Short mmCIF file of C-alpha atoms in Angstrom, two decimals:
data_model
loop_
_atom_site.label_atom_id
_atom_site.label_comp_id
_atom_site.label_asym_id
_atom_site.label_seq_id
_atom_site.Cartn_x
_atom_site.Cartn_y
_atom_site.Cartn_z
CA HIS A 1 -8.52 151.89 -24.53
CA LEU A 2 -7.90 152.76 -21.83
CA PRO A 3 -7.72 150.76 -18.62
CA GLU A 4 -10.86 151.06 -15.89
CA GLY A 5 -10.65 154.30 -13.62
CA SER A 6 -12.14 155.26 -10.45
CA TYR A 7 -12.49 157.57 -7.27
CA PHE A 8 -10.00 156.74 -4.56
CA HIS A 9 -10.81 159.57 -2.45
CA VAL A 10 -8.32 160.28 -0.08
CA SER A 11 -5.77 162.83 1.85
CA ARG A 12 -2.11 163.57 2.00
CA GLN A 13 -3.37 164.06 6.10
CA VAL A 14 -5.08 160.14 5.66
CA ALA A 15 -2.50 158.60 3.77
CA ILE A 16 0.66 159.87 5.82
CA GLY A 17 -1.42 158.72 9.01
CA ALA A 18 -2.12 155.44 7.50
CA ALA A 19 1.90 154.62 5.79
CA LEU A 20 2.96 155.61 10.22
CA GLY A 21 0.29 152.50 10.89
CA THR A 22 2.76 149.87 9.26
CA GLY A 23 6.30 151.53 11.52
CA PHE A 24 7.19 154.23 13.57
CA ARG A 25 8.93 156.55 10.75
CA PRO A 26 9.31 160.03 11.70
CA ASP A 27 10.37 160.75 8.27
CA LEU A 28 7.12 160.36 6.46
CA VAL A 29 5.72 163.31 8.67
CA ILE A 30 9.35 165.59 8.83
CA GLU A 31 9.89 164.85 4.92
CA ALA A 32 6.56 165.92 3.49
CA GLY A 33 8.33 169.30 3.03
CA ARG A 34 8.57 172.45 4.64
CA TYR A 35 6.12 173.31 7.39
CA VAL A 36 5.28 176.80 9.57
CA GLY A 37 3.56 176.69 12.75
CA SER A 38 2.76 174.55 15.73
CA LEU A 39 3.55 171.11 16.40
CA GLN A 40 -0.20 169.78 17.11
CA CYS A 41 -1.19 171.34 13.74
CA LEU A 42 2.05 169.63 11.43
CA LEU A 43 0.99 166.16 13.70
CA TRP A 44 -2.44 167.09 13.12
CA ASN A 45 -2.59 168.18 9.24
CA ARG A 46 0.54 165.14 8.31
CA ALA A 47 -0.83 162.33 10.25
CA SER A 48 -4.78 163.43 11.74
CA PHE A 49 -2.81 163.21 15.38
CA THR A 50 -3.44 164.94 18.08
CA ALA A 51 -0.72 164.77 20.90
CA PRO A 52 -2.51 165.11 24.47
CA ALA A 53 -3.74 168.92 25.21
CA HIS A 54 -1.43 169.11 28.19
CA LEU A 55 1.84 168.88 25.67
CA GLY A 56 1.02 172.32 25.25
CA LEU A 57 2.48 171.37 21.41
CA ASP A 58 -0.09 174.54 20.15
CA SER A 59 2.46 176.90 22.21
CA HIS A 60 5.72 175.57 20.19
CA ASN A 61 6.38 176.65 16.93
CA VAL A 62 8.24 174.84 14.40
CA ARG A 63 9.79 175.16 11.14
CA LEU A 64 10.33 172.59 8.64
CA PRO A 65 12.53 171.75 7.47
CA ALA A 66 14.78 173.56 10.20
CA ASP A 67 13.16 171.74 12.65
CA ALA A 68 12.95 168.11 11.74
CA PRO A 69 15.64 167.35 15.65
CA VAL A 70 13.25 168.57 17.63
CA VAL A 71 10.11 167.72 15.72
CA GLU A 72 11.92 163.67 15.43
CA ARG A 73 11.90 163.95 19.32
CA VAL A 74 8.01 165.05 19.92
CA MET A 75 7.37 162.16 17.84
CA THR A 76 9.58 160.06 19.85
CA ASP A 77 8.00 160.70 22.33
CA LEU A 78 5.17 160.27 21.46
CA GLU A 79 6.12 157.07 19.73
CA PRO A 80 3.61 155.16 21.28
CA GLU A 81 0.55 157.46 21.36
CA ILE A 82 1.05 158.05 17.09
CA MET A 83 2.03 153.59 16.58
CA ALA A 84 -1.38 153.33 17.74
CA HIS A 85 -3.32 155.86 16.59
CA GLY A 86 -1.36 154.64 12.63
CA VAL A 87 -2.45 151.40 12.34
CA GLY A 88 -6.17 152.07 13.75
CA LEU A 89 -6.03 154.51 10.70
CA ASN A 90 -3.89 151.98 8.23
CA ALA A 91 -6.70 149.72 9.24
CA ARG A 92 -9.45 151.62 7.62
CA PHE A 93 -7.00 152.29 5.50
CA ARG A 94 -6.35 148.84 4.77
CA ALA A 95 -10.53 148.24 4.74
CA TYR A 96 -11.06 151.08 2.16
CA ALA A 97 -8.77 150.40 -0.44
CA ARG A 98 -9.86 146.52 -0.65
CA GLN A 99 -14.04 148.22 -1.34
CA ALA A 100 -12.00 150.53 -4.21
CA GLY A 101 -10.46 147.19 -5.29
CA LEU A 102 -6.30 148.08 -4.95
CA ASP A 103 -5.51 145.20 -3.10
CA ALA A 104 -6.87 142.54 -6.37
CA GLU A 105 -3.07 141.46 -8.49
CA GLY A 106 -2.68 144.02 -10.97
CA CYS A 107 -1.49 147.17 -11.40
CA HIS A 108 -2.23 150.29 -10.24
CA ALA A 109 -2.13 153.84 -10.67
CA VAL A 110 -2.55 157.42 -9.36
CA VAL A 111 -3.96 160.29 -11.71
CA ASP A 112 -3.13 163.61 -9.68
CA VAL A 113 -2.05 167.40 -10.30
CA GLY A 114 0.89 166.66 -8.50
CA TYR A 115 3.98 168.20 -7.87
CA SER A 116 6.14 165.28 -4.68
CA ALA A 117 3.98 162.55 -5.76
CA THR A 118 3.23 162.60 -1.10
CA ILE A 119 0.15 160.43 -1.46
CA GLN A 120 1.16 158.21 -3.80
CA LYS A 121 4.18 157.45 -1.51
CA MET A 122 2.43 156.91 1.29
CA MET A 123 -0.19 155.30 -0.09
CA GLN A 124 2.20 152.54 -1.21
CA VAL A 125 3.83 152.87 2.38
CA ALA A 126 0.20 152.17 3.82
CA LEU A 127 -0.65 149.31 1.20
CA GLY A 128 2.73 147.60 0.94
CA GLN A 129 2.14 147.41 -2.84
CA PRO A 130 4.00 150.27 -5.27
CA LEU A 131 2.08 152.34 -7.18
CA ILE A 132 2.60 153.98 -11.02
CA GLY A 133 1.89 157.89 -10.22
CA PHE A 134 0.71 160.30 -13.56
CA TYR A 135 1.07 163.98 -12.77
CA MET A 136 0.68 166.57 -14.67
CA THR A 137 3.20 168.05 -12.74
CA THR A 138 7.11 167.00 -10.37
CA PHE A 139 9.65 168.25 -8.50
CA ASP A 140 12.30 166.03 -8.70
CA THR A 141 11.19 164.58 -5.33
CA ALA A 142 8.55 162.45 -6.98
CA GLN A 143 11.20 160.66 -7.84
CA ALA A 144 11.38 158.94 -4.43
CA VAL A 145 8.62 156.76 -5.13
CA ALA A 146 10.78 154.58 -6.56
CA LYS A 147 11.80 153.24 -3.54
CA ASP A 148 9.07 151.53 -2.71
CA GLY A 149 8.51 149.77 -6.53
CA GLY A 150 6.62 153.27 -8.00
CA ALA A 151 7.00 155.32 -10.74
CA ALA A 152 6.24 158.79 -11.61
CA PHE A 153 5.03 160.35 -14.89
CA SER A 154 4.23 163.71 -15.59
CA CYS A 155 3.49 166.45 -18.20
CA PHE A 156 5.79 168.86 -17.14
CA ARG A 157 8.94 168.68 -15.66
CA ALA A 158 9.78 171.40 -13.29
CA GLY A 159 13.52 169.75 -11.30
CA SER A 160 13.08 171.76 -8.25
CA GLU A 161 11.77 175.25 -9.77
CA ASN A 162 10.30 177.16 -6.80
CA PRO A 163 6.57 177.52 -7.27
CA GLU A 164 6.45 181.68 -6.49
CA THR A 165 8.77 182.48 -9.54
CA SER A 166 8.22 180.11 -11.84
CA SER A 167 7.44 180.67 -15.53
CA LEU A 168 5.31 177.77 -16.00
CA PRO A 169 2.33 178.36 -15.41
CA VAL A 170 1.01 175.51 -13.65
CA LEU A 171 3.57 176.35 -11.34
CA ALA A 172 2.83 179.45 -11.18
CA TYR A 173 -0.91 179.27 -11.28
CA GLY A 174 -0.90 176.26 -9.00
CA LEU A 175 -3.90 176.77 -6.88
CA ALA A 176 -6.11 178.10 -9.57
CA VAL A 177 -4.82 175.14 -11.34
CA GLU A 178 -5.72 173.17 -9.19
CA ALA A 179 -9.33 174.39 -8.02
CA PHE A 180 -10.22 174.12 -11.72
CA LEU A 181 -9.22 170.21 -11.98
CA THR A 182 -10.75 169.36 -8.69
CA ALA A 183 -13.95 170.97 -8.59
CA PRO A 184 -16.85 169.31 -8.60
CA HIS A 185 -18.48 170.10 -11.63
CA GLY A 186 -17.30 168.53 -15.97
#
């Protein structure tokens, strides 16, 4: 028999934002993958945080990982605002998790298409509990979930392959795979 399962709708954006509510950690935003674009969009896309408009972060472009020190400096300047946002988001995220039964004793798992297990990592930080992840494909970076007591398993291990040049169909056609698996119909 399969264990009981249910949908827990969560985005990487919400999971990172909620994780930021447990303590000020710019690395949660910086290390969530490559990025090219404005600082304002980075903070919004990764943590649903909108910096005050007068700072003009929408006109300052960054590239991650190369500009990590710049992003960390800006986030440090905004620490009180980011923390206030993160604490509020974490409280709402934990309430949602309680409703879904994620605060109960026992072992919980995340099932997803995969790649770097970012959502699992951030959920573990936000909830303060380890999770197990079952993925179609993972990169080596998915193993970082072990730092907080979790584990990640996959059908296809991509190692450090480049998705754009990979011979693995699940990587080469990743967007199609995700669209197929997240379609609203069976």
